[in-house]
mmCIF file of C-alpha atoms in Angstrom:
data_model
loop_
_atom_site.group_PDB
_atom_site.id
_atom_site.type_symbol
_atom_site.label_atom_id
_atom_site.label_comp_id
_atom_site.label_asym_id
_atom_site.label_seq_id
_atom_site.Cartn_x
_atom_site.Cartn_y
_atom_site.Cartn_z
ATOM 1 C CA GLU A 3 2.372 12.021 -29.631
ATOM 2 C CA HIS A 4 1.617 8.961 -31.935
ATOM 3 C CA MET A 5 5.197 8.126 -32.074
ATOM 4 C CA PHE A 6 5.669 8.273 -28.467
ATOM 5 C CA GLN A 7 2.532 5.897 -27.872
ATOM 6 C CA SER A 8 3.702 3.375 -30.414
ATOM 7 C CA THR A 9 7.419 3.008 -28.734
ATOM 8 C CA CYS A 10 5.555 2.875 -25.365
ATOM 9 C CA ARG A 11 3.805 -0.019 -26.419
ATOM 10 C CA TYR A 12 7.086 -1.704 -27.983
ATOM 11 C CA GLU A 13 9.012 -1.253 -24.873
ATOM 12 C CA LYS A 14 6.522 -2.820 -22.676
ATOM 13 C CA ASN A 15 6.562 -6.054 -24.497
ATOM 14 C CA TRP A 16 8.060 -7.995 -21.886
ATOM 15 C CA PRO A 17 7.618 -11.398 -21.197
ATOM 16 C CA ILE A 18 5.153 -12.604 -18.465
ATOM 17 C CA CYS A 19 6.709 -12.793 -14.780
ATOM 18 C CA ALA A 20 7.545 -16.254 -13.265
ATOM 19 C CA ASP A 21 7.008 -16.664 -9.391
ATOM 20 C CA ASP A 22 10.674 -16.649 -9.112
ATOM 21 C CA ASP A 23 10.994 -13.209 -10.361
ATOM 22 C CA TRP A 24 9.725 -11.473 -7.249
ATOM 23 C CA GLY A 25 12.373 -9.950 -5.349
ATOM 24 C CA THR A 26 14.614 -9.356 -8.247
ATOM 25 C CA LYS A 27 12.098 -7.720 -10.440
ATOM 26 C CA CYS A 28 9.805 -5.298 -8.598
ATOM 27 C CA PRO A 29 6.946 -3.019 -9.216
ATOM 28 C CA SER A 30 7.532 0.776 -10.256
ATOM 29 C CA GLY A 31 7.878 3.203 -7.255
ATOM 30 C CA CYS A 32 5.532 5.394 -8.957
ATOM 31 C CA ARG A 33 3.090 2.624 -8.994
ATOM 32 C CA MET A 34 3.302 1.545 -5.650
ATOM 33 C CA GLN A 35 3.114 5.315 -4.364
ATOM 34 C CA GLY A 36 -0.294 5.407 -6.541
ATOM 35 C CA LEU A 37 -1.519 2.368 -4.871
ATOM 36 C CA ILE A 38 -0.623 3.381 -1.541
ATOM 37 C CA ASP A 39 -2.257 6.934 -1.796
ATOM 38 C CA GLU A 40 -5.303 5.347 -3.200
ATOM 39 C CA THR A 41 -5.644 2.835 -0.126
ATOM 40 C CA ASP A 42 -4.814 5.622 2.119
ATOM 41 C CA GLU A 43 -7.684 7.788 0.627
ATOM 42 C CA ASP A 44 -10.134 4.979 0.841
ATOM 43 C CA TYR A 45 -9.490 4.228 4.509
ATOM 44 C CA SER A 46 -9.490 7.978 5.458
ATOM 45 C CA HIS A 47 -13.015 8.033 3.887
ATOM 46 C CA ARG A 48 -14.193 4.836 5.910
ATOM 47 C CA THR A 49 -12.710 5.804 9.263
ATOM 48 C CA ASP A 50 -14.342 9.253 8.790
ATOM 49 C CA LYS A 51 -17.386 7.675 8.053
ATOM 50 C CA ILE A 52 -17.169 5.430 11.231
ATOM 51 C CA LYS A 53 -16.334 8.420 13.233
ATOM 52 C CA LYS A 54 -19.284 10.174 11.970
ATOM 53 C CA LEU A 55 -21.617 7.301 12.670
ATOM 54 C CA LEU A 56 -20.431 6.699 15.937
ATOM 55 C CA ALA A 57 -20.805 10.389 17.060
ATOM 56 C CA GLU A 58 -24.333 10.553 15.674
ATOM 57 C CA ASN A 59 -25.456 7.469 17.412
ATOM 58 C CA GLN A 60 -23.960 8.445 20.658
ATOM 59 C CA ASN A 61 -25.949 11.782 20.372
ATOM 60 C CA ASN A 62 -29.417 9.762 19.425
ATOM 61 C CA TYR A 63 -28.525 7.573 22.629
ATOM 62 C CA LYS A 64 -28.376 10.354 24.882
ATOM 63 C CA LYS A 65 -31.553 11.883 23.914
ATOM 64 C CA SER B 18 14.947 9.582 10.237
ATOM 65 C CA SER B 19 15.877 7.876 13.731
ATOM 66 C CA LEU B 20 14.237 4.737 12.445
ATOM 67 C CA GLN B 21 16.540 4.331 9.392
ATOM 68 C CA TYR B 22 17.910 0.950 9.134
ATOM 69 C CA LEU B 23 21.670 1.529 8.376
ATOM 70 C CA ALA B 24 23.666 -1.080 6.146
ATOM 71 C CA THR B 25 26.936 -2.326 7.911
ATOM 72 C CA ARG B 26 29.308 -5.218 7.012
ATOM 73 C CA GLU B 27 27.591 -7.134 9.687
ATOM 74 C CA ASN B 28 23.953 -6.854 8.542
ATOM 75 C CA CYS B 29 24.366 -6.444 4.733
ATOM 76 C CA CYS B 30 26.655 -8.979 2.824
ATOM 77 C CA ILE B 31 26.372 -7.345 -0.327
ATOM 78 C CA LEU B 32 27.286 -3.887 1.179
ATOM 79 C CA ASP B 33 29.246 -1.623 -1.438
ATOM 80 C CA GLU B 34 29.437 1.926 -0.210
ATOM 81 C CA ARG B 35 30.233 2.946 -3.782
ATOM 82 C CA PHE B 36 26.354 2.500 -4.462
ATOM 83 C CA GLY B 37 25.203 4.912 -1.846
ATOM 84 C CA SER B 38 22.694 3.998 0.914
ATOM 85 C CA TYR B 39 20.496 1.169 0.885
ATOM 86 C CA CYS B 40 16.597 1.068 0.738
ATOM 87 C CA PRO B 41 13.983 -1.760 0.760
ATOM 88 C CA THR B 42 13.048 -2.734 -2.847
ATOM 89 C CA THR B 43 9.604 -2.050 -4.109
ATOM 90 C CA CYS B 44 8.903 -5.909 -3.536
ATOM 91 C CA GLY B 45 9.420 -5.405 0.090
ATOM 92 C CA ILE B 46 7.090 -2.346 0.039
ATOM 93 C CA ALA B 47 4.612 -4.323 -1.950
ATOM 94 C CA ASP B 48 4.622 -7.130 0.486
ATOM 95 C CA PHE B 49 4.477 -5.028 3.538
ATOM 96 C CA PHE B 50 1.530 -2.991 1.850
ATOM 97 C CA ASN B 51 -0.326 -6.267 1.213
ATOM 98 C CA LYS B 52 -0.293 -7.165 4.599
ATOM 99 C CA TYR B 53 -1.231 -3.918 6.139
ATOM 100 C CA HIS B 54 -4.080 -3.878 3.436
ATOM 101 C CA LEU B 55 -5.372 -7.276 4.439
ATOM 102 C CA THR B 56 -5.321 -6.208 8.183
ATOM 103 C CA MET B 57 -6.785 -2.860 7.988
ATOM 104 C CA ASP B 58 -9.399 -3.649 5.536
ATOM 105 C CA ASN B 59 -10.826 -6.878 7.754
ATOM 106 C CA GLU B 60 -10.499 -4.374 10.938
ATOM 107 C CA LEU B 61 -12.570 -1.496 9.081
ATOM 108 C CA GLN B 62 -14.943 -4.195 7.807
ATOM 109 C CA GLU B 63 -15.719 -5.724 11.113
ATOM 110 C CA MET B 64 -16.238 -1.966 12.604
ATOM 111 C CA GLU B 65 -18.643 -1.300 9.801
ATOM 112 C CA ARG B 66 -20.486 -4.407 10.199
ATOM 113 C CA ILE B 67 -20.945 -3.766 13.922
ATOM 114 C CA LEU B 68 -21.889 -0.176 13.425
ATOM 115 C CA GLN B 69 -24.572 -1.179 10.877
ATOM 116 C CA GLN B 70 -25.941 -3.700 13.628
ATOM 117 C CA ILE B 71 -26.061 -0.643 16.046
ATOM 118 C CA THR B 72 -27.726 1.731 13.639
ATOM 119 C CA ASN B 73 -30.450 -0.782 12.781
#
């Protein structure tokens, strides 16, 4: 496991990207999927909260 | 899917069938994601703000 971690670090020793690199060098698909899933989860939570609040307040208003 | 964008000689000047089918790069995905993220986040924040006002 220690060997694996040290090769990992060595292979990540890339130079910092320039603005021109965008389009020819792109993020990993795994990383993008992770970001998309994370955002989707956050938005689902927030829309659920909004729906819940709306329903609750609608009931309060009717009483 | 039916929305698939097929690469042809007309719409893709670097088309080479030997390389298989063409997909957007993850840069394109990231650009779209950023745009979507910004609009959605603003709209949700606006709704959250209005709801906060109503609840108070």
